Amino acid sequence: MNRIDSKLAATLRQPAELVARGLVRAADLPDLEKVAARYAVSVTPDIAALIDVSDPDDPIARQFIPSANELVGQPGENADPIGDDAHSPVAGIVHRYPDRVLFKLVHVCAVYCRFCFRRETVGPGRPNALSDAAYRDALDYIRVRTEIWEVILTGGDPLMLSPRRLAEIMADLASIDHVKVIRIHTRVPVADPARISLAMVDALKVGGATTWVAVHANHPRELSDTARAACASLADAGIPLVSQSVLLRGVNDDPATLEALMRAFVECRIKPYYLHHADLAPGTAHLRTTIAHGQELMRALRGRVSGLCQPDYVLDIPGGHGKAPIGPNYLSHDNARGGEASRETRYRIADYCGDVHFYPPEP
Ligand code: SF4
């Protein structure tokens, strides 16, 4: 495998730098300049080190290296694919469900994922942090709504903030009596694990609220030794970890890769949480699978790994209608055996091999 020496590399942000490092062909440069003019590019040394430049279909490269396919839009794609705007009462807040809010603190990330559902709003050139006044307004919004139990810091990547600023924000949130849980969604432990310093871990622990961290990774290779060490430092500090992944064509849309990814999470004390069906973000059709294929993969996963390794396969319903589980259905009414007409409802239930049984069983 011909991987880049991370020690020699700096974060790559320009298509010409990707050409110079052998990550894209010089002939593709004009198209990639067009892509980069619209969507941010950033490949950290840790991520570049994972890319096998001899593999034209490398699953790490597919996630981070821009492609001319991003210039091709498809019907149904939308700059706000999960409908954040419809639920944003004040800047920085998305309030879709009664008991929780998203709090978007920053618009920058360590890396820019080519499938990002917020690709139209993250990256340099966009306002990269809430103003002080907007931050205070967002806190006030949370403070006066006692039903808000959980605040989810997202963005952008909240772990791009300095430990000192994060500690202030965590303290502000934890000082609100009804905020009991602060959840941080981040790609930093895999994309730039050195940022998970002792100071960062300390900043995330706060009295008065419980911190959870959701780690975003999509391929088992992303859980490198350094990423595993970063996750371990969070887990050792008593911070519970969950995963979020996106189902991506050519990255993790086969049973063996998904299995390895989920096993890697559990080995790192990260409970698999969400496997997202890829959102209808502009220029991302080449990375999306079908829902039917996602359901097949979830069926296969059920047969290969324990419940500890099972994420929920979910779709964010376009228009801001929230998440729905879309995994395969194992249970159906057995109308042929009486169904609603019988005294007790009878069900057909499929096991992990696909064999059908009845519940209750025949006497
Ligand atoms: S880290 Fe998250 S917000 Fe940032 S580009 Fe990737 S998916 Fe989008």
Coordinates of C-alpha atoms and ligand atoms in Angstrom, one line a residue:
M1 CA 0.0 0.0 0.0
N2 CA 1.4 3.4 -1.0
R3 CA 0.3 5.8 1.7
I4 CA 1.4 9.3 2.3
D5 CA 3.8 10.0 5.1
S6 CA 1.7 12.1 7.5
K7 CA 4.8 13.6 9.1
L8 CA 5.7 15.3 5.8
A9 CA 2.2 16.5 5.0
A10 CA 0.2 19.5 6.0
T11 CA -3.6 19.9 5.6
L12 CA -4.4 20.0 2.0
R13 CA -7.0 22.6 1.0
Q14 CA -6.4 23.3 -2.7
P15 CA -6.9 21.0 -5.7
A16 CA -3.4 21.8 -6.9
E17 CA -2.0 20.5 -3.6
L18 CA -4.0 17.3 -4.1
V19 CA -2.4 17.0 -7.6
A20 CA 1.1 17.6 -6.1
R21 CA 0.5 14.9 -3.6
G22 CA -0.6 12.4 -6.2
L23 CA -4.2 12.2 -4.8
V24 CA -5.9 13.4 -8.0
R25 CA -4.8 13.5 -11.7
A26 CA -3.5 16.8 -13.1
A27 CA -6.1 16.4 -16.0
D28 CA -8.9 16.7 -13.4
L29 CA -7.6 20.0 -12.0
P30 CA -10.0 22.4 -14.0
D31 CA -13.1 20.5 -12.8
L32 CA -11.8 20.2 -9.3
E33 CA -11.2 24.0 -9.1
K34 CA -14.8 24.4 -10.0
V35 CA -15.9 22.0 -7.2
A36 CA -13.6 23.7 -4.7
A37 CA -15.0 27.1 -5.6
R38 CA -18.4 25.9 -4.4
Y39 CA -17.6 23.3 -1.7
A40 CA -14.8 23.5 0.9
V41 CA -11.9 21.0 0.7
S42 CA -9.7 20.0 3.6
V43 CA -7.7 16.8 4.0
T44 CA -5.8 16.5 7.2
P45 CA -2.4 14.7 7.4
D46 CA -4.1 11.9 9.5
I47 CA -6.7 11.4 6.8
A48 CA -4.2 11.7 3.9
A49 CA -2.1 9.0 5.6
L50 CA -5.0 6.6 5.4
I51 CA -5.4 7.0 1.6
D52 CA -4.0 4.3 -0.7
V53 CA -3.0 6.4 -3.7
S54 CA -2.5 3.3 -5.8
D55 CA -6.2 2.4 -5.4
P56 CA -8.5 4.5 -7.7
D57 CA -11.5 3.4 -5.6
D58 CA -10.0 4.0 -2.2
P59 CA -12.8 4.3 0.3
I60 CA -11.1 7.0 2.3
A61 CA -10.4 9.1 -0.8
R62 CA -14.0 8.8 -1.9
Q63 CA -15.1 10.6 1.3
F64 CA -12.6 13.5 1.2
I65 CA -11.1 14.0 -2.2
P66 CA -13.3 16.2 -4.4
S67 CA -14.7 14.7 -7.6
A68 CA -16.1 16.2 -10.8
N69 CA -19.3 14.2 -10.0
E70 CA -20.1 16.9 -7.5
L71 CA -20.8 19.3 -10.3
V72 CA -23.8 17.1 -11.4
G73 CA -27.0 17.8 -9.6
Q74 CA -30.0 15.4 -9.4
P75 CA -33.7 16.0 -9.1
G76 CA -34.7 16.1 -5.4
E77 CA -31.4 17.4 -4.1
N78 CA -31.6 20.4 -1.9
A79 CA -29.2 22.8 -0.3
D80 CA -31.0 22.2 3.0
P81 CA -31.7 18.5 2.6
I82 CA -33.0 17.8 6.1
G83 CA -34.9 21.0 6.6
D84 CA -32.9 22.7 9.3
D85 CA -34.0 26.2 8.2
A86 CA -37.7 25.4 8.8
H87 CA -36.9 24.8 12.5
S88 CA -34.4 27.5 13.2
P89 CA -36.1 30.1 15.6
V90 CA -32.9 32.0 16.2
A91 CA -29.4 31.9 14.7
G92 CA -27.5 28.8 15.6
I93 CA -30.5 26.8 17.0
V94 CA -32.5 24.1 15.3
H95 CA -35.5 23.1 17.4
R96 CA -37.1 20.1 15.7
Y97 CA -38.2 18.0 18.6
P98 CA -39.6 19.3 21.9
D99 CA -36.9 18.0 24.3
R100 CA -33.7 18.8 22.4
V101 CA -32.1 21.4 20.2
L102 CA -29.1 21.5 17.8
F103 CA -26.7 24.3 18.7
K104 CA -24.5 25.1 15.7
L105 CA -21.5 26.9 17.1
V106 CA -19.1 26.9 14.2
H107 CA -19.2 26.4 10.5
V108 CA -15.7 25.0 10.1
C109 CA -14.5 21.3 10.2
A110 CA -11.2 19.6 10.3
V111 CA -12.1 17.8 7.1
Y112 CA -14.9 18.5 4.5
C113 CA -16.8 15.3 3.6
R114 CA -17.9 15.2 0.0
F115 CA -21.3 13.9 1.0
C116 CA -21.9 16.5 3.8
F117 CA -25.6 17.3 4.3
R118 CA -24.6 20.9 5.4
R119 CA -22.1 21.4 2.5
E120 CA -23.7 24.6 1.5
T121 CA -23.2 26.1 4.9
V122 CA -19.9 24.8 6.2
G123 CA -16.4 25.9 5.2
P124 CA -14.2 29.0 4.9
G125 CA -16.0 32.0 3.4
R126 CA -19.1 31.4 5.5
P127 CA -19.5 33.1 8.8
N128 CA -17.3 30.8 10.9
A129 CA -18.8 31.3 14.3
L130 CA -21.8 32.8 16.0
S131 CA -21.3 36.4 17.0
D132 CA -21.3 37.1 20.8
A133 CA -24.8 38.6 20.5
A134 CA -26.1 35.6 18.5
Y135 CA -24.5 33.2 21.0
R136 CA -26.2 35.0 23.9
D137 CA -29.6 35.0 22.1
A138 CA -29.3 31.2 21.5
L139 CA -28.5 30.6 25.2
D140 CA -31.5 32.7 26.1
Y141 CA -33.7 30.7 23.8
I142 CA -32.6 27.5 25.6
R143 CA -32.8 29.0 29.1
V144 CA -36.5 30.0 28.9
R145 CA -37.6 26.7 27.4
T146 CA -37.7 24.2 30.3
E147 CA -38.6 21.3 28.0
I148 CA -35.1 21.4 26.5
W149 CA -33.3 18.4 28.2
E150 CA -30.6 17.8 25.6
V151 CA -28.4 20.2 23.7
I152 CA -26.5 18.8 20.7
L153 CA -23.4 20.7 19.7
T154 CA -22.9 20.3 16.0
G155 CA -22.0 22.5 13.1
G156 CA -19.4 22.5 11.6
D157 CA -17.4 20.6 14.1
P158 CA -17.6 21.9 17.7
L159 CA -14.2 20.4 18.5
M160 CA -12.6 22.9 16.2
L161 CA -13.1 25.4 19.1
S162 CA -10.3 25.9 21.6
P163 CA -10.5 23.9 24.8
R164 CA -10.8 27.2 26.7
R165 CA -13.8 28.4 24.6
L166 CA -15.4 25.0 24.7
A167 CA -15.1 24.9 28.5
E168 CA -16.9 28.3 28.7
I169 CA -19.7 27.0 26.4
M170 CA -20.1 23.8 28.4
A171 CA -20.3 25.8 31.6
D172 CA -22.9 28.1 30.2
L173 CA -25.1 25.2 29.1
A174 CA -24.6 23.2 32.3
S175 CA -25.6 26.2 34.4
I176 CA -29.1 25.9 32.9
D177 CA -31.0 23.7 35.3
H178 CA -33.1 21.8 32.8
V179 CA -30.2 21.0 30.4
K180 CA -29.1 17.6 31.6
V181 CA -27.3 16.2 28.6
I182 CA -24.8 17.9 26.2
R183 CA -24.1 15.8 23.1
I184 CA -21.2 16.7 20.8
H185 CA -21.1 15.5 17.2
T186 CA -17.6 15.4 15.8
R187 CA -15.3 13.9 13.2
V188 CA -12.1 15.3 15.0
P189 CA -11.2 12.1 16.8
V190 CA -10.6 10.4 13.4
A191 CA -9.7 13.4 11.3
D192 CA -7.3 15.2 13.6
P193 CA -6.9 13.1 16.7
A194 CA -4.1 15.3 18.2
R195 CA -6.8 17.9 19.0
I196 CA -8.2 15.5 21.6
S197 CA -5.7 16.8 24.2
L198 CA -6.0 16.5 27.9
A199 CA -7.2 20.1 27.9
M200 CA -9.9 19.2 25.4
V201 CA -11.0 16.2 27.4
D202 CA -11.1 18.4 30.6
A203 CA -13.1 21.0 28.7
L204 CA -15.8 18.5 27.8
K205 CA -16.4 17.4 31.4
V206 CA -18.7 19.7 33.2
G207 CA -20.6 19.6 36.5
G208 CA -24.3 19.8 36.2
A209 CA -24.8 18.0 32.9
T210 CA -23.7 14.7 31.3
T211 CA -21.5 14.9 28.2
W212 CA -21.9 12.4 25.4
V213 CA -19.7 12.4 22.3
A214 CA -21.0 11.1 18.9
V215 CA -18.0 10.1 16.8
H216 CA -18.5 10.2 13.0
A217 CA -16.6 7.5 11.0
N218 CA -17.6 5.6 7.9
H219 CA -14.9 3.1 7.2
P220 CA -12.9 0.9 9.6
R221 CA -9.6 2.3 8.5
E222 CA -10.6 5.6 9.9
L223 CA -10.2 4.1 13.4
S224 CA -6.5 4.2 13.1
D225 CA -4.2 3.7 16.2
T226 CA -4.1 7.4 16.8
A227 CA -7.9 7.7 16.4
R228 CA -8.4 4.8 18.8
A229 CA -6.1 6.5 21.3
A230 CA -8.1 9.7 21.0
C231 CA -11.4 7.8 21.6
A232 CA -9.8 6.0 24.5
S233 CA -8.8 9.3 26.2
L234 CA -12.5 10.4 26.0
A235 CA -13.8 7.0 27.3
D236 CA -11.2 6.9 30.1
A237 CA -12.4 10.2 31.2
G238 CA -15.9 8.7 31.7
I239 CA -17.4 10.3 28.6
P240 CA -19.9 7.9 26.9
L241 CA -19.3 7.5 23.2
V242 CA -21.8 6.7 20.4
S243 CA -21.2 6.4 16.6
Q244 CA -22.7 8.0 13.6
S245 CA -22.0 6.8 10.1
V246 CA -23.3 7.5 6.7
L247 CA -24.1 4.7 4.3
L248 CA -22.0 5.6 1.2
R249 CA -21.6 3.8 -2.1
G250 CA -18.1 2.5 -2.6
V251 CA -17.1 3.3 1.0
N252 CA -19.1 1.0 3.3
D253 CA -21.9 -0.4 1.3
D254 CA -20.9 -4.1 1.6
P255 CA -21.5 -6.4 4.6
A256 CA -17.8 -7.1 5.4
T257 CA -16.9 -3.4 5.6
L258 CA -20.0 -2.5 7.7
E259 CA -19.2 -5.4 10.0
A260 CA -15.6 -4.3 10.4
L261 CA -16.7 -0.7 11.1
M262 CA -19.2 -1.7 13.8
R263 CA -16.7 -4.1 15.4
A264 CA -14.1 -1.3 15.4
F265 CA -16.5 1.1 17.1
V266 CA -17.3 -1.4 19.9
E267 CA -13.6 -2.2 20.4
C268 CA -13.1 1.5 20.9
R269 CA -16.0 1.7 23.5
I270 CA -18.2 3.5 21.0
K271 CA -21.7 2.1 20.9
P272 CA -23.0 2.0 17.3
Y273 CA -25.9 4.5 17.2
Y274 CA -26.9 5.8 13.7
L275 CA -26.3 4.5 10.2
H276 CA -27.7 7.4 8.2
H277 CA -29.1 7.0 4.7
A278 CA -27.2 9.6 2.7
D279 CA -29.1 12.8 2.5
L280 CA -30.1 14.5 -0.8
A281 CA -27.3 17.0 -0.6
P282 CA -26.4 18.7 -3.9
G283 CA -23.9 16.8 -6.1
T284 CA -23.8 13.7 -4.0
A285 CA -25.7 11.2 -6.1
H286 CA -22.5 9.2 -6.9
L287 CA -22.2 8.4 -3.2
R288 CA -25.7 7.4 -2.4
T289 CA -27.1 3.9 -2.3
T290 CA -30.7 2.8 -2.5
I291 CA -32.8 2.3 0.7
A292 CA -33.4 -1.3 -0.5
H293 CA -29.7 -2.0 -0.5
G294 CA -29.3 -0.4 2.9
Q295 CA -32.0 -2.7 4.2
E296 CA -30.2 -5.7 2.7
L297 CA -27.0 -4.7 4.4
M298 CA -28.8 -4.3 7.8
R299 CA -30.2 -7.8 7.4
A300 CA -26.7 -9.1 6.6
L301 CA -25.3 -7.2 9.7
R302 CA -27.9 -8.8 11.9
G303 CA -26.6 -12.2 10.9
R304 CA -23.0 -11.4 11.4
V305 CA -22.6 -9.4 14.6
S306 CA -24.2 -9.1 18.1
G307 CA -26.8 -6.5 19.1
L308 CA -24.0 -4.5 20.6
C309 CA -22.7 -3.8 17.1
Q310 CA -26.1 -2.9 15.6
P311 CA -26.8 0.8 14.6
D312 CA -30.2 2.1 13.7
Y313 CA -30.5 2.7 10.0
V314 CA -32.3 6.0 9.7
L315 CA -33.5 8.5 7.2
D316 CA -33.8 12.2 7.8
I317 CA -37.1 12.9 6.1
P318 CA -36.6 15.9 3.7
G319 CA -38.4 19.0 4.7
G320 CA -37.5 18.9 8.3
H321 CA -39.8 16.1 9.5
G322 CA -37.1 14.4 11.6
K323 CA -35.6 11.0 11.6
A324 CA -37.4 7.7 10.9
P325 CA -35.9 4.2 11.3
I326 CA -35.9 2.5 7.9
G327 CA -34.3 -0.8 8.7
P328 CA -35.8 -4.1 7.5
N329 CA -39.0 -5.2 9.1
Y330 CA -38.9 -8.7 10.6
L331 CA -42.5 -8.9 11.8
S332 CA -45.8 -9.0 9.9
H333 CA -49.3 -10.1 10.7
D334 CA -50.1 -13.6 9.6
N335 CA -53.6 -12.9 8.1
A336 CA -53.7 -16.3 6.4
R337 CA -53.7 -17.9 9.9
G338 CA -56.5 -15.9 11.3
G339 CA -54.9 -12.5 11.9
E340 CA -57.4 -10.0 13.2
A341 CA -60.2 -12.6 13.2
S342 CA -58.4 -14.9 15.7
R343 CA -58.6 -14.3 19.4
E344 CA -54.9 -13.7 19.6
T345 CA -53.0 -11.9 16.8
R346 CA -50.6 -14.2 15.1
Y347 CA -47.4 -12.9 13.5
R348 CA -44.9 -14.1 10.9
I349 CA -41.3 -13.3 12.1
A350 CA -38.1 -13.7 10.1
D351 CA -34.9 -14.9 11.8
Y352 CA -31.4 -13.6 10.9
C353 CA -31.1 -16.3 8.2
G354 CA -34.3 -15.1 6.5
D355 CA -36.3 -18.2 7.6
V356 CA -39.9 -17.4 8.6
H357 CA -41.5 -18.6 11.9
F358 CA -44.9 -17.9 13.5
Y359 CA -45.6 -16.3 16.9
P360 CA -47.2 -17.7 18.9
P361 CA -46.0 -21.0 17.5
E362 CA -48.5 -23.7 16.5
P363 CA -49.7 -25.5 19.6
Ligands
SF4_1 S1 -17.4 16.8 9.5 FE1 -19.7 16.8 9.5 S2 -20.3 18.9 9.2 FE2 -18.1 18.8 8.6 S3 -18.1 18.3 6.4 FE3 -18.1 16.3 7.5 S4 -20.2 15.7 7.6 FE4 -20.2 17.9 7.2

